Amino acid sequence: MVNGPEIVRARDDLRARVDAWHADGAVVGVVPTMGALHDGHLSLVEAAKRDCDRVIVTLFVNPRQFNSASDLATYPRTEESDAAKLAPFGVDALYAPSVTEVYPAGFCTTVSVAGLTDVLCGAHRPGHFDGVATVVTKLFTQTKADRAYFGQKDYQQLQVVRRMAMDLDLEVTIVGCPTVRETDGLAMSPRNLKLTDEGRAAAPALAREMRTMALQLRRGEPLYALRGAAVERLEGAGFEKVEYLELRGAEDLELLERAVGPARLFAAAWLDGVRLIDNIEV
Ligand code: AMP
């Protein structure tokens, strides 16, 4: 049996290890996660292992990025099985701090990225990206990582983190990795586990509609000609609500009507009371 990664709880413990690795000239990579690991997370770990001498996976369910108390309360916490899933990858540390280790008493600083966070999930989840930017800044300074790996599944988050690292002169290279999907096309997410059997059967319709729309957008069709019918089909398939279905510039996330230049299609939709998000390159 392969041993799991060493679990580190304290920032100072982690820093002592990273200082020793850096003294040896090692390149240190970090994969920030909230746990409930699936193959999407593990693909980031694989990418980090390819590029870096030492790899830290962080596991922290960040209360500041949840805007619903029930979503936070029901978020899966599966540390033991997460550590077991990481065992074959040769991860050097699993950093799983407590909430007070990350946010000690009196903590009152927020990192806020303007503009990019006003749209898409930012418009529908007030404060979410402040919570993300704040915790990611802390995880970067706590781990002192040279490279950090994020999934395109949360594409807006990836762009926010890139902007923040640039604006704050953080000495970390941000690496974006492709979305990993189930065989039926559904983007992997811990939230998929909250779906009923019928919901799980209906869920791939989101990615399917998006793929069809991307083909049509590539042919030059405008979004307004496609959007209404796609929303109707999703509602027909059982989705309660399509929160957004938008075409945006891949870098600045500016709203587009036609696919000119690098563009992505973004969607958030509710199914079984679960909010699913996805995005694809157009
Ligand atoms: P989370 O634990 O959901 O906050 O995600 C941690 C990291 O894994 C983030 O960078 C996500 O974008 C990434 N991630 C989540 N789901 C996927 C997926 N299906 N494919 C690739 N990366 C993912």
PDB file of C-alpha atoms and ligand atoms in Angstrom:
ATOM      1  CA  MET A   1       0.000   0.000   0.000  1.00  0.00           C
ATOM      2  CA  VAL A   2       1.254   3.498  -0.868  1.00  0.00           C
ATOM      3  CA  ASN A   3       1.463   5.966   2.018  1.00  0.00           C
ATOM      4  CA  GLY A   4      -0.741   9.046   1.799  1.00  0.00           C
ATOM      5  CA  PRO A   5       0.746  12.553   1.889  1.00  0.00           C
ATOM      6  CA  GLU A   6       1.800  14.019   5.212  1.00  0.00           C
ATOM      7  CA  ILE A   7      -1.025  16.153   6.621  1.00  0.00           C
ATOM      8  CA  VAL A   8       0.160  19.566   7.818  1.00  0.00           C
ATOM      9  CA  ARG A   9      -2.168  21.754   9.908  1.00  0.00           C
ATOM     10  CA  ALA A  10      -0.010  24.701  10.920  1.00  0.00           C
ATOM     11  CA  ARG A  11       1.243  27.492   8.676  1.00  0.00           C
ATOM     12  CA  ASP A  12       4.623  27.632  10.421  1.00  0.00           C
ATOM     13  CA  ASP A  13       5.124  23.882  10.004  1.00  0.00           C
ATOM     14  CA  LEU A  14       4.402  24.177   6.324  1.00  0.00           C
ATOM     15  CA  ARG A  15       6.726  27.158   5.930  1.00  0.00           C
ATOM     16  CA  ALA A  16       9.626  25.335   7.620  1.00  0.00           C
ATOM     17  CA  ARG A  17       9.245  22.500   5.087  1.00  0.00           C
ATOM     18  CA  VAL A  18       8.959  24.848   2.106  1.00  0.00           C
ATOM     19  CA  ASP A  19      11.998  26.860   3.254  1.00  0.00           C
ATOM     20  CA  ALA A  20      14.032  23.639   3.355  1.00  0.00           C
ATOM     21  CA  TRP A  21      12.796  22.640  -0.138  1.00  0.00           C
ATOM     22  CA  HIS A  22      13.623  26.081  -1.522  1.00  0.00           C
ATOM     23  CA  ALA A  23      17.090  25.933   0.123  1.00  0.00           C
ATOM     24  CA  ASP A  24      17.633  22.761  -1.963  1.00  0.00           C
ATOM     25  CA  GLY A  25      16.656  24.663  -5.105  1.00  0.00           C
ATOM     26  CA  ALA A  26      13.297  22.899  -5.491  1.00  0.00           C
ATOM     27  CA  VAL A  27      10.422  24.384  -7.508  1.00  0.00           C
ATOM     28  CA  VAL A  28       7.320  24.198  -5.310  1.00  0.00           C
ATOM     29  CA  GLY A  29       3.818  23.829  -6.760  1.00  0.00           C
ATOM     30  CA  VAL A  30       0.469  24.244  -5.011  1.00  0.00           C
ATOM     31  CA  VAL A  31      -2.968  22.899  -5.933  1.00  0.00           C
ATOM     32  CA  PRO A  32      -5.632  24.746  -3.903  1.00  0.00           C
ATOM     33  CA  THR A  33      -8.821  22.721  -3.320  1.00  0.00           C
ATOM     34  CA  MET A  34     -11.804  22.505  -1.019  1.00  0.00           C
ATOM     35  CA  GLY A  35     -11.542  18.712  -0.938  1.00  0.00           C
ATOM     36  CA  ALA A  36     -14.064  16.072  -2.062  1.00  0.00           C
ATOM     37  CA  LEU A  37     -11.421  15.312  -4.650  1.00  0.00           C
ATOM     38  CA  HIS A  38     -12.341  13.906  -8.061  1.00  0.00           C
ATOM     39  CA  ASP A  39     -10.397  13.280 -11.277  1.00  0.00           C
ATOM     40  CA  GLY A  40     -10.586  17.009 -12.153  1.00  0.00           C
ATOM     41  CA  HIS A  41      -8.628  17.918  -9.022  1.00  0.00           C
ATOM     42  CA  LEU A  42      -6.274  14.990  -9.585  1.00  0.00           C
ATOM     43  CA  SER A  43      -5.494  16.235 -13.113  1.00  0.00           C
ATOM     44  CA  LEU A  44      -4.189  19.452 -11.515  1.00  0.00           C
ATOM     45  CA  VAL A  45      -2.049  17.378  -9.152  1.00  0.00           C
ATOM     46  CA  GLU A  46      -0.666  15.455 -12.135  1.00  0.00           C
ATOM     47  CA  ALA A  47       0.192  18.691 -13.944  1.00  0.00           C
ATOM     48  CA  ALA A  48       1.907  20.053 -10.813  1.00  0.00           C
ATOM     49  CA  LYS A  49       3.884  16.828 -10.396  1.00  0.00           C
ATOM     50  CA  ARG A  50       5.074  17.079 -14.018  1.00  0.00           C
ATOM     51  CA  ASP A  51       6.361  20.652 -13.590  1.00  0.00           C
ATOM     52  CA  CYS A  52       7.483  20.891  -9.967  1.00  0.00           C
ATOM     53  CA  ASP A  53       9.961  19.180  -7.613  1.00  0.00           C
ATOM     54  CA  ARG A  54       7.641  19.462  -4.608  1.00  0.00           C
ATOM     55  CA  VAL A  55       3.840  19.579  -4.603  1.00  0.00           C
ATOM     56  CA  ILE A  56       1.491  20.807  -1.886  1.00  0.00           C
ATOM     57  CA  VAL A  57      -2.250  20.169  -2.133  1.00  0.00           C
ATOM     58  CA  THR A  58      -4.302  22.451   0.087  1.00  0.00           C
ATOM     59  CA  LEU A  59      -7.629  21.334   1.496  1.00  0.00           C
ATOM     60  CA  PHE A  60      -9.637  24.149   3.009  1.00  0.00           C
ATOM     61  CA  VAL A  61     -13.393  24.707   2.787  1.00  0.00           C
ATOM     62  CA  ASN A  62     -13.220  28.491   2.770  1.00  0.00           C
ATOM     63  CA  PRO A  63     -16.229  29.945   4.630  1.00  0.00           C
ATOM     64  CA  ARG A  64     -15.639  33.384   3.114  1.00  0.00           C
ATOM     65  CA  GLN A  65     -16.445  32.297  -0.423  1.00  0.00           C
ATOM     66  CA  PHE A  66     -19.848  30.777   0.384  1.00  0.00           C
ATOM     67  CA  ASN A  67     -22.838  33.044   0.205  1.00  0.00           C
ATOM     68  CA  SER A  68     -25.295  30.486   1.492  1.00  0.00           C
ATOM     69  CA  ALA A  69     -24.960  29.062   5.001  1.00  0.00           C
ATOM     70  CA  SER A  70     -26.656  25.815   3.922  1.00  0.00           C
ATOM     71  CA  ASP A  71     -24.280  25.388   0.958  1.00  0.00           C
ATOM     72  CA  LEU A  72     -21.337  25.756   3.369  1.00  0.00           C
ATOM     73  CA  ALA A  73     -22.916  23.403   5.918  1.00  0.00           C
ATOM     74  CA  THR A  74     -23.625  20.691   3.343  1.00  0.00           C
ATOM     75  CA  TYR A  75     -20.344  20.987   1.413  1.00  0.00           C
ATOM     76  CA  PRO A  76     -18.785  17.474   1.463  1.00  0.00           C
ATOM     77  CA  ARG A  77     -15.854  17.047   3.894  1.00  0.00           C
ATOM     78  CA  THR A  78     -13.962  13.868   3.131  1.00  0.00           C
ATOM     79  CA  GLU A  79     -10.383  14.420   4.296  1.00  0.00           C
ATOM     80  CA  GLU A  80      -9.543  10.758   4.852  1.00  0.00           C
ATOM     81  CA  SER A  81     -10.634   9.610   1.415  1.00  0.00           C
ATOM     82  CA  ASP A  82      -9.043  12.717  -0.151  1.00  0.00           C
ATOM     83  CA  ALA A  83      -5.689  11.774   1.412  1.00  0.00           C
ATOM     84  CA  ALA A  84      -6.147   8.203   0.114  1.00  0.00           C
ATOM     85  CA  LYS A  85      -6.859   9.477  -3.425  1.00  0.00           C
ATOM     86  CA  LEU A  86      -3.650  11.536  -3.329  1.00  0.00           C
ATOM     87  CA  ALA A  87      -1.509   8.601  -2.169  1.00  0.00           C
ATOM     88  CA  PRO A  88      -0.508   7.340  -5.645  1.00  0.00           C
ATOM     89  CA  PHE A  89       0.623  10.811  -6.764  1.00  0.00           C
ATOM     90  CA  GLY A  90       3.578  11.326  -4.427  1.00  0.00           C
ATOM     91  CA  VAL A  91       2.309  14.636  -3.068  1.00  0.00           C
ATOM     92  CA  ASP A  92       4.758  16.128  -0.536  1.00  0.00           C
ATOM     93  CA  ALA A  93       2.214  17.725   1.810  1.00  0.00           C
ATOM     94  CA  LEU A  94      -1.528  17.970   2.251  1.00  0.00           C
ATOM     95  CA  TYR A  95      -2.040  21.339   3.928  1.00  0.00           C
ATOM     96  CA  ALA A  96      -5.375  21.185   5.750  1.00  0.00           C
ATOM     97  CA  PRO A  97      -5.490  24.172   8.114  1.00  0.00           C
ATOM     98  CA  SER A  98      -8.321  25.011  10.500  1.00  0.00           C
ATOM     99  CA  VAL A  99     -10.459  28.101   9.895  1.00  0.00           C
ATOM    100  CA  THR A 100      -8.635  29.935  12.716  1.00  0.00           C
ATOM    101  CA  GLU A 101      -5.233  29.060  11.228  1.00  0.00           C
ATOM    102  CA  VAL A 102      -6.267  30.888   8.060  1.00  0.00           C
ATOM    103  CA  TYR A 103      -8.416  33.582   9.683  1.00  0.00           C
ATOM    104  CA  PRO A 104      -7.127  34.197  13.239  1.00  0.00           C
ATOM    105  CA  ALA A 105      -9.134  36.350  15.641  1.00  0.00           C
ATOM    106  CA  GLY A 106      -9.184  39.961  14.486  1.00  0.00           C
ATOM    107  CA  PHE A 107      -8.653  39.111  10.808  1.00  0.00           C
ATOM    108  CA  CYS A 108     -10.076  42.044   8.844  1.00  0.00           C
ATOM    109  CA  THR A 109      -8.427  42.211   5.418  1.00  0.00           C
ATOM    110  CA  THR A 110     -10.191  41.521   2.131  1.00  0.00           C
ATOM    111  CA  VAL A 111      -8.561  41.200  -1.280  1.00  0.00           C
ATOM    112  CA  SER A 112     -10.973  42.452  -3.910  1.00  0.00           C
ATOM    113  CA  VAL A 113     -10.481  42.343  -7.690  1.00  0.00           C
ATOM    114  CA  ALA A 114     -12.657  44.887  -9.490  1.00  0.00           C
ATOM    115  CA  GLY A 115     -14.254  44.580 -12.941  1.00  0.00           C
ATOM    116  CA  LEU A 116     -13.735  40.899 -13.702  1.00  0.00           C
ATOM    117  CA  THR A 117     -15.795  40.009 -10.629  1.00  0.00           C
ATOM    118  CA  ASP A 118     -18.833  42.137 -11.559  1.00  0.00           C
ATOM    119  CA  VAL A 119     -20.144  39.635 -14.114  1.00  0.00           C
ATOM    120  CA  LEU A 120     -21.158  35.947 -14.407  1.00  0.00           C
ATOM    121  CA  CYS A 121     -20.841  34.209 -10.984  1.00  0.00           C
ATOM    122  CA  GLY A 122     -19.688  37.491  -9.420  1.00  0.00           C
ATOM    123  CA  ALA A 123     -23.020  39.129 -10.273  1.00  0.00           C
ATOM    124  CA  HIS A 124     -25.002  36.240  -8.773  1.00  0.00           C
ATOM    125  CA  ARG A 125     -22.858  35.392  -5.740  1.00  0.00           C
ATOM    126  CA  PRO A 126     -22.100  38.657  -3.910  1.00  0.00           C
ATOM    127  CA  GLY A 127     -18.788  38.539  -2.053  1.00  0.00           C
ATOM    128  CA  HIS A 128     -17.815  35.150  -3.515  1.00  0.00           C
ATOM    129  CA  PHE A 129     -14.751  36.350  -5.408  1.00  0.00           C
ATOM    130  CA  ASP A 130     -13.588  38.550  -2.519  1.00  0.00           C
ATOM    131  CA  GLY A 131     -13.563  35.356  -0.466  1.00  0.00           C
ATOM    132  CA  VAL A 132     -11.697  33.500  -3.213  1.00  0.00           C
ATOM    133  CA  ALA A 133      -9.121  36.275  -3.806  1.00  0.00           C
ATOM    134  CA  THR A 134      -8.504  36.637  -0.061  1.00  0.00           C
ATOM    135  CA  VAL A 135      -8.010  32.938   0.605  1.00  0.00           C
ATOM    136  CA  VAL A 136      -5.897  32.365  -2.515  1.00  0.00           C
ATOM    137  CA  THR A 137      -3.625  35.275  -1.542  1.00  0.00           C
ATOM    138  CA  LYS A 138      -3.247  33.726   1.910  1.00  0.00           C
ATOM    139  CA  LEU A 139      -2.596  30.257   0.487  1.00  0.00           C
ATOM    140  CA  PHE A 140       0.074  31.727  -1.801  1.00  0.00           C
ATOM    141  CA  THR A 141       1.829  33.545   1.030  1.00  0.00           C
ATOM    142  CA  GLN A 142       1.443  30.630   3.435  1.00  0.00           C
ATOM    143  CA  THR A 143       2.758  28.013   0.988  1.00  0.00           C
ATOM    144  CA  LYS A 144       5.326  30.312  -0.731  1.00  0.00           C
ATOM    145  CA  ALA A 145       4.648  28.267  -3.865  1.00  0.00           C
ATOM    146  CA  ASP A 146       6.399  29.097  -7.140  1.00  0.00           C
ATOM    147  CA  ARG A 147       3.597  27.706  -9.307  1.00  0.00           C
ATOM    148  CA  ALA A 148      -0.141  27.328  -8.673  1.00  0.00           C
ATOM    149  CA  TYR A 149      -2.594  25.126 -10.589  1.00  0.00           C
ATOM    150  CA  PHE A 150      -6.241  26.025 -11.232  1.00  0.00           C
ATOM    151  CA  GLY A 151      -8.960  24.427 -13.375  1.00  0.00           C
ATOM    152  CA  GLN A 152     -10.638  26.079 -16.344  1.00  0.00           C
ATOM    153  CA  LYS A 153     -13.851  24.582 -14.932  1.00  0.00           C
ATOM    154  CA  ASP A 154     -13.913  27.757 -12.795  1.00  0.00           C
ATOM    155  CA  TYR A 155     -12.688  29.964 -15.612  1.00  0.00           C
ATOM    156  CA  GLN A 156     -13.725  33.280 -14.075  1.00  0.00           C
ATOM    157  CA  GLN A 157     -11.897  32.322 -10.887  1.00  0.00           C
ATOM    158  CA  LEU A 158      -8.792  31.507 -12.951  1.00  0.00           C
ATOM    159  CA  GLN A 159      -8.879  34.956 -14.611  1.00  0.00           C
ATOM    160  CA  VAL A 160      -9.480  36.675 -11.247  1.00  0.00           C
ATOM    161  CA  VAL A 161      -6.506  34.855  -9.686  1.00  0.00           C
ATOM    162  CA  ARG A 162      -4.292  35.712 -12.687  1.00  0.00           C
ATOM    163  CA  ARG A 163      -5.229  39.403 -12.465  1.00  0.00           C
ATOM    164  CA  MET A 164      -4.718  39.466  -8.696  1.00  0.00           C
ATOM    165  CA  ALA A 165      -1.286  37.811  -8.877  1.00  0.00           C
ATOM    166  CA  MET A 166      -0.249  40.301 -11.550  1.00  0.00           C
ATOM    167  CA  ASP A 167      -1.627  43.345  -9.728  1.00  0.00           C
ATOM    168  CA  LEU A 168      -0.062  42.382  -6.382  1.00  0.00           C
ATOM    169  CA  ASP A 169       3.329  41.398  -7.898  1.00  0.00           C
ATOM    170  CA  LEU A 170       2.971  37.934  -6.393  1.00  0.00           C
ATOM    171  CA  GLU A 171       5.909  35.773  -7.434  1.00  0.00           C
ATOM    172  CA  VAL A 172       3.817  32.807  -8.441  1.00  0.00           C
ATOM    173  CA  THR A 173       3.117  31.461 -11.942  1.00  0.00           C
ATOM    174  CA  ILE A 174      -0.561  30.676 -12.457  1.00  0.00           C
ATOM    175  CA  VAL A 175      -1.236  27.590 -14.584  1.00  0.00           C
ATOM    176  CA  GLY A 176      -4.726  26.917 -16.016  1.00  0.00           C
ATOM    177  CA  CYS A 177      -5.665  23.272 -16.723  1.00  0.00           C
ATOM    178  CA  PRO A 178      -8.504  21.867 -18.917  1.00  0.00           C
ATOM    179  CA  THR A 179     -11.884  20.861 -17.456  1.00  0.00           C
ATOM    180  CA  VAL A 180     -12.186  17.134 -16.763  1.00  0.00           C
ATOM    181  CA  ARG A 181     -15.598  15.681 -17.621  1.00  0.00           C
ATOM    182  CA  GLU A 182     -17.615  12.543 -16.943  1.00  0.00           C
ATOM    183  CA  THR A 183     -17.989  10.275 -20.001  1.00  0.00           C
ATOM    184  CA  ASP A 184     -21.407  11.856 -20.692  1.00  0.00           C
ATOM    185  CA  GLY A 185     -19.849  15.339 -20.837  1.00  0.00           C
ATOM    186  CA  LEU A 186     -20.890  16.655 -17.412  1.00  0.00           C
ATOM    187  CA  ALA A 187     -18.058  18.706 -15.892  1.00  0.00           C
ATOM    188  CA  MET A 188     -16.843  16.975 -12.715  1.00  0.00           C
ATOM    189  CA  SER A 189     -17.830  18.751  -9.492  1.00  0.00           C
ATOM    190  CA  PRO A 190     -18.516  17.755  -5.878  1.00  0.00           C
ATOM    191  CA  ARG A 191     -21.920  19.398  -6.371  1.00  0.00           C
ATOM    192  CA  ASN A 192     -22.887  16.654  -8.872  1.00  0.00           C
ATOM    193  CA  LEU A 193     -23.161  14.315  -5.862  1.00  0.00           C
ATOM    194  CA  LYS A 194     -26.089  16.382  -4.574  1.00  0.00           C
ATOM    195  CA  LEU A 195     -28.197  15.607  -7.674  1.00  0.00           C
ATOM    196  CA  THR A 196     -31.034  13.069  -7.561  1.00  0.00           C
ATOM    197  CA  ASP A 197     -30.834  10.144 -10.017  1.00  0.00           C
ATOM    198  CA  GLU A 198     -33.160  11.983 -12.414  1.00  0.00           C
ATOM    199  CA  GLY A 199     -31.144  15.179 -12.026  1.00  0.00           C
ATOM    200  CA  ARG A 200     -27.908  13.331 -12.708  1.00  0.00           C
ATOM    201  CA  ALA A 201     -29.450  11.852 -15.866  1.00  0.00           C
ATOM    202  CA  ALA A 202     -30.585  15.315 -17.050  1.00  0.00           C
ATOM    203  CA  ALA A 203     -27.390  17.197 -16.118  1.00  0.00           C
ATOM    204  CA  PRO A 204     -25.291  16.407 -19.248  1.00  0.00           C
ATOM    205  CA  ALA A 205     -27.819  18.432 -21.308  1.00  0.00           C
ATOM    206  CA  LEU A 206     -26.019  21.587 -20.166  1.00  0.00           C
ATOM    207  CA  ALA A 207     -22.655  20.660 -21.710  1.00  0.00           C
ATOM    208  CA  ARG A 208     -24.427  19.205 -24.756  1.00  0.00           C
ATOM    209  CA  GLU A 209     -26.321  22.443 -25.439  1.00  0.00           C
ATOM    210  CA  MET A 210     -23.142  24.432 -24.935  1.00  0.00           C
ATOM    211  CA  ARG A 211     -21.196  22.283 -27.408  1.00  0.00           C
ATOM    212  CA  THR A 212     -23.938  22.704 -30.027  1.00  0.00           C
ATOM    213  CA  MET A 213     -24.058  26.460 -29.442  1.00  0.00           C
ATOM    214  CA  ALA A 214     -20.268  26.732 -29.679  1.00  0.00           C
ATOM    215  CA  LEU A 215     -20.364  25.104 -33.143  1.00  0.00           C
ATOM    216  CA  GLN A 216     -23.042  27.541 -34.298  1.00  0.00           C
ATOM    217  CA  LEU A 217     -21.231  30.532 -32.799  1.00  0.00           C
ATOM    218  CA  ARG A 218     -18.043  29.446 -34.580  1.00  0.00           C
ATOM    219  CA  ARG A 219     -19.989  29.538 -37.843  1.00  0.00           C
ATOM    220  CA  GLY A 220     -20.717  33.205 -37.124  1.00  0.00           C
ATOM    221  CA  GLU A 221     -24.259  32.972 -35.764  1.00  0.00           C
ATOM    222  CA  PRO A 222     -25.099  35.561 -33.095  1.00  0.00           C
ATOM    223  CA  LEU A 223     -25.902  34.460 -29.548  1.00  0.00           C
ATOM    224  CA  TYR A 224     -29.376  36.035 -29.532  1.00  0.00           C
ATOM    225  CA  ALA A 225     -30.446  33.638 -32.309  1.00  0.00           C
ATOM    226  CA  LEU A 226     -29.480  30.575 -30.264  1.00  0.00           C
ATOM    227  CA  ARG A 227     -29.981  31.413 -26.633  1.00  0.00           C
ATOM    228  CA  GLY A 228     -33.789  31.279 -26.311  1.00  0.00           C
ATOM    229  CA  ALA A 229     -34.159  27.815 -27.840  1.00  0.00           C
ATOM    230  CA  ALA A 230     -31.258  26.431 -25.777  1.00  0.00           C
ATOM    231  CA  VAL A 231     -32.815  27.725 -22.529  1.00  0.00           C
ATOM    232  CA  GLU A 232     -36.165  26.196 -23.535  1.00  0.00           C
ATOM    233  CA  ARG A 233     -34.553  22.823 -24.197  1.00  0.00           C
ATOM    234  CA  LEU A 234     -32.731  22.926 -20.852  1.00  0.00           C
ATOM    235  CA  GLU A 235     -35.942  23.761 -19.031  1.00  0.00           C
ATOM    236  CA  GLY A 236     -37.645  20.948 -20.950  1.00  0.00           C
ATOM    237  CA  ALA A 237     -34.881  18.588 -19.781  1.00  0.00           C
ATOM    238  CA  GLY A 238     -35.675  19.452 -16.144  1.00  0.00           C
ATOM    239  CA  PHE A 239     -33.472  22.453 -15.311  1.00  0.00           C
ATOM    240  CA  GLU A 240     -35.318  24.818 -12.979  1.00  0.00           C
ATOM    241  CA  LYS A 241     -33.558  27.947 -14.138  1.00  0.00           C
ATOM    242  CA  VAL A 242     -30.751  29.087 -16.404  1.00  0.00           C
ATOM    243  CA  GLU A 243     -29.016  31.806 -14.415  1.00  0.00           C
ATOM    244  CA  TYR A 244     -26.763  32.955 -17.232  1.00  0.00           C
ATOM    245  CA  LEU A 245     -25.775  31.709 -20.680  1.00  0.00           C
ATOM    246  CA  GLU A 246     -23.350  34.218 -22.121  1.00  0.00           C
ATOM    247  CA  LEU A 247     -20.580  34.614 -24.666  1.00  0.00           C
ATOM    248  CA  ARG A 248     -17.587  36.548 -23.351  1.00  0.00           C
ATOM    249  CA  GLY A 249     -14.021  37.456 -24.282  1.00  0.00           C
ATOM    250  CA  ALA A 250     -11.604  34.810 -22.983  1.00  0.00           C
ATOM    251  CA  GLU A 251      -9.250  37.354 -21.389  1.00  0.00           C
ATOM    252  CA  ASP A 252     -11.297  40.338 -20.199  1.00  0.00           C
ATOM    253  CA  LEU A 253     -14.671  38.539 -19.882  1.00  0.00           C
ATOM    254  CA  GLU A 254     -16.334  41.388 -21.825  1.00  0.00           C
ATOM    255  CA  LEU A 255     -19.808  40.490 -23.134  1.00  0.00           C
ATOM    256  CA  LEU A 256     -19.915  39.486 -26.836  1.00  0.00           C
ATOM    257  CA  GLU A 257     -22.781  38.859 -29.228  1.00  0.00           C
ATOM    258  CA  ARG A 258     -20.633  37.090 -31.818  1.00  0.00           C
ATOM    259  CA  ALA A 259     -17.462  35.047 -31.501  1.00  0.00           C
ATOM    260  CA  VAL A 260     -14.821  37.513 -32.586  1.00  0.00           C
ATOM    261  CA  GLY A 261     -11.346  36.702 -31.285  1.00  0.00           C
ATOM    262  CA  PRO A 262     -10.785  34.300 -28.375  1.00  0.00           C
ATOM    263  CA  ALA A 263     -14.209  33.793 -26.782  1.00  0.00           C
ATOM    264  CA  ARG A 264     -15.853  31.397 -24.326  1.00  0.00           C
ATOM    265  CA  LEU A 265     -19.416  30.405 -23.647  1.00  0.00           C
ATOM    266  CA  PHE A 266     -20.331  30.489 -19.936  1.00  0.00           C
ATOM    267  CA  ALA A 267     -23.367  29.009 -18.190  1.00  0.00           C
ATOM    268  CA  ALA A 268     -24.808  28.619 -14.723  1.00  0.00           C
ATOM    269  CA  ALA A 269     -28.042  26.668 -14.288  1.00  0.00           C
ATOM    270  CA  TRP A 270     -30.063  25.200 -11.436  1.00  0.00           C
ATOM    271  CA  LEU A 271     -31.083  21.549 -11.379  1.00  0.00           C
ATOM    272  CA  ASP A 272     -32.552  19.789  -8.300  1.00  0.00           C
ATOM    273  CA  GLY A 273     -31.757  22.954  -6.323  1.00  0.00           C
ATOM    274  CA  VAL A 274     -28.070  22.518  -7.243  1.00  0.00           C
ATOM    275  CA  ARG A 275     -26.207  25.263  -9.082  1.00  0.00           C
ATOM    276  CA  LEU A 276     -24.113  23.826 -11.930  1.00  0.00           C
ATOM    277  CA  ILE A 277     -21.585  25.914 -13.857  1.00  0.00           C
ATOM    278  CA  ASP A 278     -19.685  25.191 -17.046  1.00  0.00           C
ATOM    279  CA  ASN A 279     -17.773  27.015 -19.768  1.00  0.00           C
ATOM    280  CA  ILE A 280     -16.225  26.053 -23.090  1.00  0.00           C
ATOM    281  CA  GLU A 281     -13.935  27.573 -25.649  1.00  0.00           C
ATOM    282  CA  VAL A 282     -15.654  28.955 -28.747  1.00  0.00           C
TER     283      VAL A 282
HETATM  284  P1  AMP B   1     -12.710  23.296  -5.744  1.00  0.00           P
HETATM  285  O1  AMP B   1     -12.236  22.330  -4.729  1.00  0.00           O
HETATM  286  O2  AMP B   1     -14.012  22.912  -6.359  1.00  0.00           O
HETATM  287  O3  AMP B   1     -12.641  24.703  -5.276  1.00  0.00           O
HETATM  288  O4  AMP B   1     -11.690  23.203  -6.941  1.00  0.00           O
HETATM  289  C1  AMP B   1     -10.308  23.227  -6.737  1.00  0.00           C
HETATM  290  C2  AMP B   1      -9.630  23.372  -8.067  1.00  0.00           C
HETATM  291  O5  AMP B   1      -9.977  22.283  -8.910  1.00  0.00           O
HETATM  292  C3  AMP B   1     -10.043  24.649  -8.809  1.00  0.00           C
HETATM  293  O6  AMP B   1      -8.917  25.203  -9.460  1.00  0.00           O
HETATM  294  C4  AMP B   1     -11.034  24.142  -9.801  1.00  0.00           C
HETATM  295  O7  AMP B   1     -11.140  24.932 -10.962  1.00  0.00           O
HETATM  296  C5  AMP B   1     -10.447  22.782 -10.137  1.00  0.00           C
HETATM  297  N1  AMP B   1     -11.481  21.905 -10.688  1.00  0.00           N
HETATM  298  C6  AMP B   1     -12.706  21.637 -10.153  1.00  0.00           C
HETATM  299  N2  AMP B   1     -13.417  20.826 -10.968  1.00  0.00           N
HETATM  300  C7  AMP B   1     -12.625  20.589 -12.045  1.00  0.00           C
HETATM  301  C8  AMP B   1     -12.789  19.829 -13.245  1.00  0.00           C
HETATM  302  N3  AMP B   1     -13.907  19.159 -13.505  1.00  0.00           N
HETATM  303  N4  AMP B   1     -11.759  19.812 -14.128  1.00  0.00           N
HETATM  304  C9  AMP B   1     -10.615  20.502 -13.880  1.00  0.00           C
HETATM  305  N5  AMP B   1     -10.398  21.234 -12.768  1.00  0.00           N
HETATM  306  C10 AMP B   1     -11.389  21.279 -11.861  1.00  0.00           C
END
